[in-house]
Coordinates of C-alpha atoms in Angstrom, one line a residue:
Chain A
M149 CA -35.0 11.3 23.0
G150 CA -32.8 8.8 24.7
D151 CA -35.0 5.8 24.0
W152 CA -34.5 5.7 20.3
L153 CA -30.7 6.3 20.8
I154 CA -30.4 2.8 22.5
N155 CA -33.3 0.7 21.1
H156 CA -33.2 2.3 17.5
P157 CA -33.1 -0.5 14.9
F158 CA -30.0 1.3 13.6
W159 CA -27.8 -0.4 16.2
H160 CA -29.1 -3.8 15.3
A161 CA -28.5 -3.0 11.5
L162 CA -25.0 -1.7 12.4
L163 CA -24.3 -5.1 14.3
R164 CA -25.5 -7.1 11.3
V165 CA -23.3 -5.1 8.9
V166 CA -20.2 -5.3 11.1
L167 CA -20.7 -9.1 11.3
L168 CA -20.9 -9.2 7.6
V169 CA -18.1 -6.8 6.6
L170 CA -15.5 -7.8 9.2
P171 CA -15.2 -11.4 8.2
V172 CA -15.0 -10.5 4.4
L173 CA -12.3 -8.1 5.3
L174 CA -10.4 -10.5 7.6
F175 CA -10.5 -13.5 5.3
V176 CA -8.7 -11.7 2.5
V177 CA -5.3 -12.4 4.3
P178 CA -5.7 -16.2 4.8
I179 CA -7.2 -16.5 1.3
I180 CA -4.1 -15.0 -0.3
W181 CA -1.9 -17.2 1.8
F182 CA -4.0 -20.3 0.9
E183 CA -3.8 -19.4 -2.8
R184 CA 0.0 -19.0 -2.8
R185 CA 0.5 -22.3 -0.9
L186 CA -1.8 -24.2 -3.0
L187 CA -0.4 -22.7 -6.3
G188 CA 3.1 -23.8 -5.0
W189 CA 1.8 -27.3 -4.3
F190 CA 0.2 -27.5 -7.8
Q191 CA 3.3 -26.3 -9.6
D192 CA 5.6 -28.6 -7.6
R193 CA 7.4 -26.0 -5.6
L194 CA 7.2 -24.9 -2.0
G195 CA 5.5 -21.5 -2.0
P196 CA 5.9 -18.9 0.8
N197 CA 6.7 -21.0 3.9
R198 CA 9.4 -19.0 5.7
T199 CA 7.8 -15.8 6.7
G200 CA 6.6 -15.8 10.2
N201 CA 8.8 -18.5 11.6
I202 CA 9.8 -17.1 15.0
Q203 CA 12.6 -18.4 17.2
F204 CA 13.0 -16.9 20.6
S205 CA 16.5 -16.4 22.1
R206 CA 17.9 -18.9 24.6
T207 CA 19.7 -16.4 26.7
S208 CA 18.0 -13.0 26.4
R209 CA 16.7 -11.5 29.5
F210 CA 13.8 -10.0 27.6
V211 CA 12.2 -13.4 26.7
P212 CA 10.1 -15.0 29.4
F213 CA 11.3 -18.4 30.7
F214 CA 8.5 -20.5 29.0
L215 CA 9.4 -19.1 25.6
K216 CA 13.2 -19.5 25.7
G217 CA 14.6 -21.3 22.7
K218 CA 11.1 -22.2 21.4
K219 CA 10.4 -22.2 17.6
F220 CA 7.2 -21.3 16.0
H221 CA 6.5 -22.3 12.4
L222 CA 3.6 -20.4 10.9
Q223 CA 4.0 -22.1 7.5
G224 CA 4.4 -18.7 5.8
L225 CA 1.1 -17.4 7.2
A226 CA 2.7 -14.1 7.8
Q227 CA 3.6 -13.7 4.2
P228 CA 0.4 -11.8 3.1
M229 CA 0.9 -9.5 6.1
A230 CA 4.5 -8.8 4.9
D231 CA 3.0 -8.1 1.6
G232 CA 0.5 -5.8 2.9
I233 CA 3.2 -3.9 5.0
K234 CA 5.3 -3.7 1.9
L235 CA 2.4 -2.2 -0.1
F236 CA 1.6 0.3 2.6
L237 CA 5.2 1.5 2.8
K238 CA 5.8 1.6 -0.9
E239 CA 6.0 5.0 -2.6
D240 CA 2.7 6.0 -3.8
I241 CA 3.2 7.3 -7.3
T242 CA 0.6 9.2 -9.1
P243 CA 1.3 9.8 -12.8
S244 CA 1.1 13.4 -13.8
A245 CA -1.4 13.0 -16.7
V246 CA -4.1 11.0 -14.9
D247 CA -7.6 12.3 -14.3
R248 CA -7.1 12.9 -10.6
A249 CA -10.5 12.8 -9.1
I250 CA -11.5 9.6 -11.0
Y251 CA -8.1 8.1 -10.4
F252 CA -8.5 8.4 -6.7
I253 CA -12.2 7.3 -6.5
A254 CA -11.8 4.3 -8.7
P255 CA -10.2 2.0 -6.1
A256 CA -12.9 3.0 -3.5
I257 CA -15.7 2.1 -6.1
A258 CA -14.0 -1.2 -6.9
L259 CA -14.1 -2.1 -3.2
F260 CA -17.8 -1.3 -2.8
P261 CA -19.5 -4.3 -4.6
P262 CA -17.6 -7.2 -2.8
F263 CA -18.6 -5.8 0.6
A264 CA -22.1 -4.9 -0.2
L265 CA -22.8 -8.2 -2.1
G266 CA -23.2 -10.4 0.9
A267 CA -26.0 -8.2 2.4
T268 CA -28.8 -10.8 1.7
I269 CA -26.7 -13.9 2.3
P270 CA -27.5 -15.7 5.7
W271 CA -24.4 -17.3 7.2
G272 CA -26.1 -19.2 10.1
P273 CA -29.4 -20.0 11.8
F274 CA -29.5 -16.7 13.6
P275 CA -32.2 -14.5 12.1
L276 CA -31.4 -11.7 14.6
I277 CA -27.9 -11.1 13.2
T278 CA -27.9 -12.5 9.7
P279 CA -28.6 -11.6 6.9
V280 CA -28.2 -7.8 7.0
A281 CA -31.6 -7.5 5.2
D282 CA -33.8 -10.4 4.5
V283 CA -35.7 -8.6 1.7
N284 CA -38.0 -10.0 -0.8
I285 CA -35.6 -9.3 -3.7
G286 CA -32.4 -11.0 -2.4
V287 CA -31.2 -12.5 -5.7
L288 CA -32.1 -9.4 -7.7
Y289 CA -30.0 -7.5 -5.1
I290 CA -27.0 -9.8 -5.7
L291 CA -27.4 -9.4 -9.6
A292 CA -27.8 -5.6 -9.3
I293 CA -24.8 -5.1 -7.0
S294 CA -22.6 -7.4 -9.0
S295 CA -23.3 -5.3 -12.1
L296 CA -21.8 -2.3 -10.3
G297 CA -18.5 -4.1 -10.2
V298 CA -17.7 -3.0 -13.7
Y299 CA -17.4 0.7 -12.6
G300 CA -14.3 0.3 -10.6
I301 CA -12.3 -1.4 -13.3
V302 CA -13.6 0.8 -16.2
L303 CA -13.0 4.1 -14.3
A304 CA -9.6 2.8 -13.3
G305 CA -8.7 2.0 -16.8
Y306 CA -9.9 5.4 -18.0
A307 CA -8.4 7.5 -15.3
G308 CA -4.9 5.9 -15.9
N309 CA -4.6 7.7 -19.3
N310 CA -2.9 4.7 -20.7
K311 CA -3.8 2.6 -23.7
F312 CA -3.3 -0.6 -21.9
S313 CA -5.4 0.4 -18.9
L314 CA -8.1 1.6 -21.2
L315 CA -8.1 -1.7 -23.2
G316 CA -8.3 -3.6 -20.0
G317 CA -11.3 -1.5 -18.8
L318 CA -13.1 -2.0 -22.1
R319 CA -12.4 -5.8 -22.2
S320 CA -13.6 -5.9 -18.6
S321 CA -16.9 -4.2 -19.2
A322 CA -17.6 -6.4 -22.2
Q323 CA -16.7 -9.5 -20.3
L324 CA -18.8 -8.6 -17.2
I325 CA -21.9 -7.7 -19.3
S326 CA -21.7 -10.9 -21.1
Y327 CA -21.3 -13.2 -18.3
E328 CA -23.9 -11.4 -16.1
L329 CA -26.6 -12.7 -18.4
A330 CA -25.8 -16.3 -18.0
M331 CA -25.3 -15.8 -14.3
G332 CA -28.7 -14.2 -14.0
V333 CA -30.4 -17.0 -15.8
S334 CA -28.7 -19.6 -13.9
L335 CA -29.8 -18.1 -10.7
G336 CA -33.3 -17.6 -12.2
C337 CA -33.5 -21.4 -12.6
I338 CA -33.1 -21.7 -8.8
V339 CA -35.6 -18.8 -8.2
M340 CA -38.2 -20.8 -10.4
A341 CA -37.6 -23.9 -8.5
T342 CA -37.9 -22.3 -5.2
G343 CA -40.7 -19.9 -5.9
S344 CA -38.9 -17.0 -4.0
L345 CA -36.1 -14.5 -4.5
K346 CA -35.0 -14.7 -0.9
P347 CA -31.8 -16.7 -0.1
S348 CA -33.3 -17.7 3.2
D349 CA -36.3 -19.3 1.4
M350 CA -33.8 -20.9 -0.9
L351 CA -32.1 -22.6 2.1
A352 CA -35.5 -23.6 3.5
Y353 CA -36.4 -25.2 0.1
Q354 CA -33.0 -27.0 0.2
G355 CA -33.9 -28.6 3.4
G356 CA -37.1 -30.2 1.8
A357 CA -37.4 -33.8 0.7
F358 CA -34.9 -35.1 -1.8
W359 CA -36.1 -34.6 -5.4
G360 CA -39.6 -34.0 -4.0
F361 CA -40.2 -37.5 -2.9
K362 CA -42.2 -36.7 0.2
E363 CA -43.2 -39.5 2.6
S364 CA -40.6 -42.0 1.3
A365 CA -37.5 -43.2 2.9
I366 CA -35.0 -41.3 0.7
G367 CA -37.0 -38.2 0.8
D368 CA -37.1 -38.4 4.6
I369 CA -33.3 -38.8 5.0
L370 CA -31.7 -36.8 2.2
A371 CA -32.1 -33.1 1.8
N372 CA -32.9 -31.5 -1.7
W373 CA -29.7 -29.5 -2.2
N374 CA -29.9 -27.8 -5.5
I375 CA -26.5 -29.3 -6.4
L376 CA -28.0 -32.8 -6.1
T377 CA -30.8 -32.1 -8.6
P378 CA -29.8 -32.5 -12.3
F379 CA -30.9 -29.0 -13.4
G380 CA -29.4 -27.4 -10.1
A381 CA -26.1 -29.0 -11.0
V382 CA -26.2 -27.5 -14.4
A383 CA -27.2 -24.1 -13.0
A384 CA -24.4 -24.4 -10.4
L385 CA -21.8 -25.1 -13.1
I386 CA -23.0 -22.1 -15.1
F387 CA -22.9 -19.9 -12.1
F388 CA -19.4 -21.1 -11.1
I389 CA -18.0 -20.3 -14.6
C390 CA -19.7 -16.9 -14.5
M391 CA -18.6 -16.0 -11.1
I392 CA -15.0 -16.8 -12.1
A393 CA -15.5 -14.4 -14.9
E394 CA -17.2 -11.7 -12.7
T395 CA -14.3 -11.7 -10.3
N396 CA -11.8 -11.5 -13.1
R397 CA -9.9 -14.5 -12.0
A398 CA -7.9 -16.9 -14.3
P399 CA -8.8 -18.2 -16.8
F400 CA -10.9 -15.1 -17.4
D401 CA -8.4 -12.5 -16.3
L402 CA -8.3 -10.7 -19.6
P403 CA -8.7 -7.2 -18.0
E404 CA -5.2 -7.6 -16.5
A405 CA -3.7 -10.0 -19.0
E406 CA -0.1 -9.4 -18.1
N407 CA 1.5 -10.6 -21.3
E408 CA -0.8 -8.5 -23.4
L409 CA -1.7 -5.4 -21.4
V410 CA 1.2 -4.9 -18.9
A411 CA -1.1 -5.1 -16.0
G412 CA -4.4 -4.1 -17.4
Y413 CA -6.6 -1.6 -15.7
H414 CA -4.3 -1.2 -12.7
T415 CA -1.2 -0.4 -14.7
E416 CA -0.9 3.1 -13.3
Y417 CA -1.7 2.2 -9.8
S418 CA 1.0 1.6 -7.1
S419 CA 1.2 1.1 -3.5
M420 CA -2.1 1.2 -1.5
K421 CA -4.3 1.9 -4.4
F422 CA -3.1 -1.2 -6.1
A423 CA -3.6 -3.1 -2.8
V424 CA -7.1 -2.0 -2.7
F425 CA -7.9 -3.5 -6.1
F426 CA -6.1 -6.7 -5.0
M427 CA -8.1 -6.8 -1.8
G428 CA -11.5 -6.2 -3.6
E429 CA -10.7 -9.1 -5.9
Y430 CA -10.0 -11.5 -3.0
A431 CA -13.0 -10.3 -1.0
S432 CA -15.3 -10.8 -4.0
M433 CA -13.9 -14.3 -4.5
F434 CA -15.0 -15.0 -0.9
V435 CA -18.4 -13.4 -1.2
Y436 CA -19.2 -15.1 -4.5
S437 CA -18.3 -18.5 -3.0
A438 CA -20.7 -17.7 -0.2
I439 CA -23.4 -17.0 -2.7
L440 CA -22.7 -20.3 -4.5
V441 CA -22.8 -22.2 -1.3
T442 CA -26.0 -20.6 -0.2
V443 CA -27.9 -21.1 -3.4
F444 CA -26.6 -24.4 -4.5
F445 CA -24.9 -26.2 -1.6
G446 CA -27.3 -25.9 1.2
G447 CA -25.7 -23.0 3.0
W448 CA -24.5 -23.6 6.5
H449 CA -25.4 -27.2 6.7
L450 CA -22.5 -29.7 6.7
L451 CA -24.2 -32.7 5.0
P452 CA -27.5 -33.1 2.9
F453 CA -29.4 -34.9 5.6
R454 CA -32.7 -33.8 7.1
F455 CA -32.1 -34.4 10.8
D456 CA -34.5 -31.7 11.8
Y457 CA -37.3 -33.6 10.0
L458 CA -36.3 -36.9 11.4
A459 CA -36.2 -35.5 14.9
A460 CA -39.7 -34.1 14.5
H461 CA -41.2 -37.2 12.7
Y462 CA -39.5 -40.1 14.5
P463 CA -39.5 -39.2 18.1
A464 CA -38.4 -42.6 19.2
A465 CA -34.7 -41.7 18.4
G466 CA -35.5 -38.0 18.7
D467 CA -32.6 -37.1 20.8
I468 CA -30.0 -38.7 18.4
W469 CA -31.5 -36.9 15.5
H470 CA -31.5 -33.6 17.4
V471 CA -27.9 -34.0 18.4
L472 CA -27.0 -34.8 14.8
D473 CA -29.0 -31.8 13.6
M474 CA -26.9 -29.6 15.9
L475 CA -23.8 -31.1 14.6
N476 CA -25.0 -30.7 11.0
G477 CA -25.1 -27.0 11.4
N478 CA -28.3 -25.9 13.3
S479 CA -26.2 -24.5 16.1
F480 CA -23.1 -22.3 16.6
L481 CA -21.2 -24.7 14.3
A482 CA -23.1 -23.2 11.4
P483 CA -20.6 -20.4 10.5
I484 CA -17.6 -22.8 10.7
W485 CA -19.3 -25.2 8.1
F486 CA -20.3 -22.2 6.0
I487 CA -16.7 -21.1 5.9
L488 CA -15.3 -24.5 5.3
K489 CA -17.6 -24.8 2.3
C490 CA -16.5 -21.5 1.0
A491 CA -12.9 -22.7 1.3
M492 CA -13.9 -25.6 -0.9
V493 CA -15.2 -23.2 -3.5
I494 CA -12.1 -21.0 -3.2
T495 CA -10.0 -24.1 -3.7
G496 CA -11.9 -24.7 -6.9
Y497 CA -11.0 -21.2 -8.0
I498 CA -7.3 -21.8 -7.4
W499 CA -7.3 -25.2 -8.9
I500 CA -8.8 -23.8 -12.1
R501 CA -6.3 -21.0 -12.0
A502 CA -3.4 -23.4 -11.7
T503 CA -4.8 -25.7 -14.5
L504 CA -6.2 -23.7 -17.4
P505 CA -4.5 -21.2 -19.5
R506 CA -6.0 -17.8 -20.2
L507 CA -8.7 -17.7 -22.8
R508 CA -8.4 -15.7 -26.0
Y509 CA -10.9 -12.8 -26.3
D510 CA -13.0 -14.5 -29.0
Q511 CA -13.0 -17.7 -27.0
L512 CA -14.3 -15.8 -24.0
M513 CA -17.1 -14.2 -25.9
S514 CA -18.1 -17.3 -27.7
L515 CA -18.2 -19.3 -24.4
G516 CA -20.3 -16.8 -22.7
W517 CA -22.8 -16.1 -25.6
K518 CA -22.9 -19.3 -27.6
S519 CA -22.4 -21.9 -24.8
L520 CA -23.3 -20.7 -21.3
L521 CA -26.3 -18.5 -22.2
P522 CA -28.2 -21.2 -24.4
L523 CA -27.4 -23.8 -21.8
A524 CA -28.8 -21.7 -19.0
V525 CA -32.0 -20.8 -21.1
S526 CA -32.6 -24.5 -22.0
N527 CA -32.1 -25.3 -18.3
L528 CA -34.8 -22.7 -17.6
I529 CA -37.1 -24.5 -20.0
V530 CA -36.4 -27.9 -18.4
I531 CA -37.2 -26.5 -15.0
A532 CA -40.4 -25.1 -16.2
F533 CA -41.5 -28.4 -17.5
W534 CA -40.5 -30.1 -14.3
I535 CA -42.4 -27.6 -12.1
F536 CA -45.6 -27.9 -14.2
A537 CA -45.5 -31.7 -14.2
T538 CA -44.6 -32.0 -10.6
D539 CA -47.4 -29.7 -9.5
T540 CA -50.0 -31.6 -11.6
F541 CA -48.8 -35.2 -11.5
G542 CA -46.4 -35.7 -8.6
P543 CA -42.6 -36.0 -8.6
L544 CA -42.2 -39.2 -10.5
V545 CA -44.0 -37.9 -13.6
G546 CA -42.1 -34.5 -13.0
W547 CA -38.8 -36.2 -13.4
A548 CA -39.8 -38.3 -16.4
T549 CA -41.1 -35.0 -18.0
S550 CA -37.9 -33.1 -17.4
F551 CA -35.9 -36.1 -18.7
L552 CA -38.0 -36.1 -21.8
A553 CA -37.5 -32.3 -22.1
V554 CA -33.8 -32.7 -21.9
L555 CA -33.9 -35.4 -24.7
I556 CA -36.0 -33.1 -26.9
L557 CA -33.6 -30.2 -26.3
I558 CA -30.5 -32.3 -27.2
G559 CA -32.3 -33.6 -30.3
L560 CA -33.2 -30.1 -31.3
Y561 CA -29.7 -29.0 -30.8
R562 CA -28.3 -31.7 -32.9
S563 CA -30.8 -31.3 -35.7
L564 CA -30.1 -27.5 -35.8
N565 CA -26.3 -28.1 -35.8
K566 CA -26.4 -30.9 -38.4
N567 CA -26.2 -28.6 -41.4
A568 CA -23.6 -26.3 -40.0
E569 CA -20.3 -27.8 -41.1
S570 CA -17.8 -28.3 -38.4
T571 CA -15.5 -25.3 -38.5
Q572 CA -11.9 -26.0 -37.5
L573 CA -9.5 -23.3 -36.8
A574 CA -6.9 -23.0 -39.5
S575 CA -3.7 -24.3 -38.2
R576 CA -1.1 -21.5 -38.0
T577 CA 2.2 -21.8 -39.7
I578 CA 4.9 -19.4 -39.4
E579 CA 6.2 -17.8 -42.6
L580 CA 9.4 -15.8 -42.7
V581 CA 8.9 -12.3 -44.1
D582 CA 11.9 -12.1 -46.2
P583 CA 14.1 -15.2 -46.2
S584 CA 16.6 -13.7 -48.6
P585 CA 20.2 -14.5 -48.0
R586 CA 21.3 -10.9 -47.4
R587 CA 19.3 -10.8 -44.1
T588 CA 21.4 -13.6 -42.7
V589 CA 24.0 -12.7 -40.4
E590 CA 27.4 -13.4 -41.7
L591 CA 30.0 -14.4 -39.3
V592 CA 33.2 -12.6 -39.7
E593 CA 36.1 -14.3 -38.3
P594 CA 38.2 -11.9 -36.2
A595 CA 41.5 -11.0 -37.6
Q596 CA 44.2 -13.0 -36.2
V597 CA 46.0 -11.1 -33.6
P598 CA 49.6 -12.0 -33.4
S599 CA 50.4 -13.3 -30.0
A600 CA 52.7 -11.2 -28.2
Chain B
M236 CA -46.3 18.7 4.7
N237 CA -46.6 20.5 8.0
N238 CA -47.9 17.6 10.1
L239 CA -44.8 15.5 9.3
P240 CA -42.8 15.0 12.6
V241 CA -39.1 15.6 12.3
S242 CA -37.6 12.3 13.1
P243 CA -34.1 10.9 12.5
N244 CA -35.5 8.8 9.6
L245 CA -36.9 11.9 8.0
I246 CA -33.4 13.6 8.4
V247 CA -31.8 10.6 6.8
V248 CA -34.2 10.6 3.8
G249 CA -33.9 14.3 3.5
G250 CA -30.1 14.1 3.4
I251 CA -30.1 11.4 0.7
A252 CA -32.6 13.4 -1.3
G253 CA -30.4 16.4 -1.0
L254 CA -27.4 14.5 -2.1
A255 CA -29.4 13.2 -5.1
A256 CA -30.3 16.7 -6.0
V257 CA -26.8 17.9 -5.7
A258 CA -25.6 15.0 -8.0
A259 CA -28.3 15.8 -10.4
V260 CA -27.0 19.4 -10.5
G261 CA -23.5 18.1 -11.0
V262 CA -24.5 16.1 -14.1
V263 CA -25.3 19.5 -15.8
L264 CA -22.5 21.6 -14.4
F265 CA -19.4 19.4 -15.0
N266 CA -17.6 20.0 -18.2
N267 CA -15.9 16.7 -18.1
A268 CA -18.3 14.1 -19.7
I269 CA -17.0 11.2 -17.5
R270 CA -17.6 13.3 -14.3
S271 CA -21.2 14.2 -15.5
A272 CA -21.8 10.4 -16.1
M273 CA -20.4 9.5 -12.7
C274 CA -22.7 12.2 -11.1
L275 CA -25.7 10.6 -12.9
V276 CA -24.7 7.1 -11.6
L277 CA -24.4 8.6 -8.1
N278 CA -27.9 10.2 -8.6
F279 CA -29.4 6.8 -9.7
V280 CA -27.9 5.1 -6.7
L281 CA -29.2 7.5 -4.2
L282 CA -32.6 7.4 -5.8
A283 CA -32.6 3.7 -5.4
V284 CA -31.6 4.1 -1.7
L285 CA -34.6 6.5 -1.4
Y286 CA -36.8 3.9 -2.9
F287 CA -35.3 1.3 -0.4
S288 CA -36.0 3.6 2.5
L289 CA -39.7 3.9 1.3
N290 CA -40.2 0.2 1.4
A291 CA -40.2 0.1 -2.5
E292 CA -37.3 -2.4 -2.7
M293 CA -38.4 -3.9 -6.1
L294 CA -38.4 -0.4 -7.7
G295 CA -35.1 0.5 -6.2
I296 CA -33.4 -2.7 -7.3
T297 CA -34.7 -2.3 -10.8
Q298 CA -33.3 1.2 -10.8
I299 CA -29.9 -0.1 -10.0
A300 CA -29.9 -3.1 -12.2
V301 CA -31.2 -1.4 -15.3
Y302 CA -30.0 2.2 -15.1
T303 CA -26.8 2.0 -13.1
G304 CA -25.7 -1.5 -14.0
A305 CA -26.6 -1.6 -17.7
I306 CA -27.4 1.8 -19.3
M307 CA -24.8 3.9 -17.6
V308 CA -22.1 1.3 -18.2
L309 CA -22.9 1.6 -21.9
F310 CA -22.8 5.4 -21.7
L311 CA -19.4 5.2 -20.1
F312 CA -18.3 2.8 -22.9
V313 CA -19.3 5.3 -25.5
I314 CA -17.7 8.3 -23.7
M315 CA -14.4 6.4 -23.5
L316 CA -14.5 5.2 -26.9
L317 CA -15.2 8.6 -28.3
N318 CA -12.7 10.1 -25.9
L319 CA -14.9 12.9 -24.8
G320 CA -12.8 13.5 -21.6
A321 CA -11.0 16.5 -22.9
P322 CA -12.7 19.4 -21.1
Q323 CA -11.6 22.2 -23.4
L324 CA -13.7 20.7 -26.3
L325 CA -16.9 21.3 -24.2
V326 CA -16.4 24.7 -23.0
E327 CA -19.0 27.0 -24.7
K328 CA -18.9 30.7 -25.3
K329 CA -21.3 33.0 -23.7
D330 CA -24.4 32.4 -25.4
P331 CA -27.8 34.3 -25.2
K332 CA -29.5 30.8 -25.6
R333 CA -28.4 30.1 -22.1
F334 CA -30.8 32.6 -20.7
A335 CA -33.6 31.3 -22.7
A336 CA -32.7 27.7 -21.5
I337 CA -32.9 28.9 -17.9
G338 CA -36.3 30.5 -18.5
F339 CA -37.7 27.4 -20.1
G340 CA -36.2 25.2 -17.3
V341 CA -38.0 27.3 -14.6
V342 CA -41.2 27.2 -16.6
L343 CA -40.9 23.4 -17.0
F344 CA -40.3 23.0 -13.3
G345 CA -43.3 25.2 -12.5
L346 CA -45.6 23.1 -14.8
V347 CA -44.4 19.7 -13.5
G348 CA -44.3 20.8 -9.9
S349 CA -47.8 22.4 -10.0
Q350 CA -49.1 19.0 -10.9
L351 CA -47.0 16.9 -8.7
L352 CA -46.4 18.8 -5.4
P353 CA -50.1 19.2 -4.4
A354 CA -50.4 15.4 -4.3
F355 CA -47.8 15.2 -1.5
N356 CA -49.5 17.7 0.6
G357 CA -50.8 16.3 3.8
V358 CA -49.0 12.9 3.4
S359 CA -47.9 11.9 6.9
T360 CA -46.6 8.3 6.4
P361 CA -44.1 8.4 3.5
Q362 CA -44.0 4.6 3.2
A363 CA -45.5 2.1 0.9
L364 CA -47.6 -0.7 2.3
D365 CA -45.8 -3.9 3.2
D366 CA -45.1 -5.8 -0.1
F367 CA -46.5 -3.0 -2.2
G368 CA -45.0 -3.4 -5.5
G369 CA -43.1 -6.5 -4.4
P370 CA -41.9 -9.1 -6.9
H371 CA -44.9 -11.3 -6.4
A372 CA -47.4 -8.5 -6.9
I373 CA -45.6 -7.2 -10.0
G374 CA -45.2 -10.6 -11.6
R375 CA -48.8 -11.5 -11.0
T376 CA -50.0 -8.2 -12.6
L377 CA -47.6 -8.3 -15.4
F378 CA -48.5 -11.9 -16.5
S379 CA -52.3 -11.6 -16.0
A380 CA -53.8 -8.1 -16.5
Y381 CA -50.9 -6.7 -18.6
A382 CA -49.9 -9.8 -20.4
Y383 CA -50.7 -8.5 -23.8
P384 CA -48.7 -5.2 -23.5
F385 CA -45.9 -7.1 -21.9
E386 CA -45.6 -9.4 -24.9
A387 CA -46.0 -6.5 -27.3
V388 CA -43.0 -4.7 -25.6
S389 CA -41.0 -7.9 -25.8
I390 CA -41.7 -8.1 -29.5
L391 CA -40.7 -4.4 -29.9
L392 CA -37.5 -5.1 -28.2
L393 CA -36.8 -8.1 -30.4
V394 CA -37.4 -6.0 -33.4
G395 CA -35.0 -3.4 -32.1
L396 CA -32.3 -6.1 -31.6
V397 CA -32.7 -7.5 -35.0
G398 CA -32.6 -4.1 -36.6
S399 CA -29.6 -3.1 -34.8
I400 CA -27.8 -6.3 -36.0
L401 CA -29.0 -5.6 -39.6
L402 CA -27.7 -2.1 -39.3
A403 CA -24.4 -3.0 -37.8
K404 CA -23.5 -6.0 -39.9
R405 CA -23.7 -5.6 -43.7
R406 CA -23.3 -9.3 -44.4
I407 CA -24.8 -11.8 -42.0

């Protein structure tokens, strides 16, 4: 009885889950600070830089001697904490006409996918503690859980009993369903190239020879990160666009478009319940960047070099390669590099938010269905050609074939679109409804008041 | 059934199965259409967890991706657009048909159960073999032995898509 209490796999699983969920939870705060500072920088202002500056008293007896008169500048790092405390202490208003049960459940459901999503993502070379489950269906799991993200928003929009919330919820479900397709196909490209659904196998594949050139100088030194291959770069671009849409970030933040829908699906939420939605959004940003890094950017490795291969095959300088391999991420440094890479992707998120205006609804739909999905599917076709040719004739013929396939696809696209006349949006002019003179305001001079 | 040792794993599986059954009952009992739909979602997710616990990951993830992630979202969509949320619309008067429905339900349960339950008698390892029904096995079977039905089904889906577009859009 006591044996399974201690040695039960449950405890190992619990440790793995805690090591996944705690960082996701903790990184929400620095991400919010990072976004606000960066946005301030992009918009040529300061951003929050005051909160958290501490100056200890020079004379007080309660301050130990080594702190007297010391100043600490946290560069506004305490601002998100101040925001959090504010949100905690605000009055929690529940409107009277809401559907109570669903109104309370919706934030919790919105929080579930970001925390469950990373369960198949390894964040370091430690098979004992990461990932939570290295199952055969890793990528399918990511797609399935990310498709649950729509529930929190749709239910919040419905429960609020508010037209704007409902519209936000409906928009969000249409958006998420549309962009999931392209996201799935772009991940499918990498699944086909790797031949496995496991993220850990994808990492192993990305440690292989560059562009498949085995036994050559370039293949021995450079690793085959998916972002460095042409089709991998296209798939990464599609995945990046789709993950911005899946996390409802600008320029795809139509569910909460402030100037059209007040605040969208969380119009009726206040205080902590709003904070939960907010937290879920930032957590999912972090987790999606982790997925992008793992699938396309070589996971926890710092640079695309195959030091482990060099150490094994060139033993003359084996120690140097070994040390470089450790520095490159095959050691306790792995989580640090991994998080730095995620920070790069999050910077991309924020940069795009600061640069691009929000899309119109029809632009959103046509981007998802008419641009991203055909691009992703043609990418899939190119990869199929590449796999076939590489397996039969070797890497050089493989790349030639895929280049030819790209040319054929471009030619097909052009010949198909030749007949379609280029449609331009009609320029909009403003016409006054009734410019009759009686609508103009007449200025009436005030009567002369005789001065006293 | 009797030779199954009571282990913590069995308790967990039993708990999940019980919750799934409760959720299934909730689908029928709630007057509010949205709550019924949410109970169905919960039921699907718990079923998927059951599949996971039985080593059938592929089946479980398909359950979540197809039913929970796609079909139920469309259901919610329809319920919201038709605004079926008002409970008073759905309250029925007392109806003798109800008893007939209960009777038919019990008979149906007996029929299905009499066929299904004996197969589980004496099962002592409620777990699939390793990689049983995994993505590799399913892919290989689907594109070799069942290639023709697979293509036929895909054409059927395509016809359905084209038909729905034709019905929805008068002028294309």
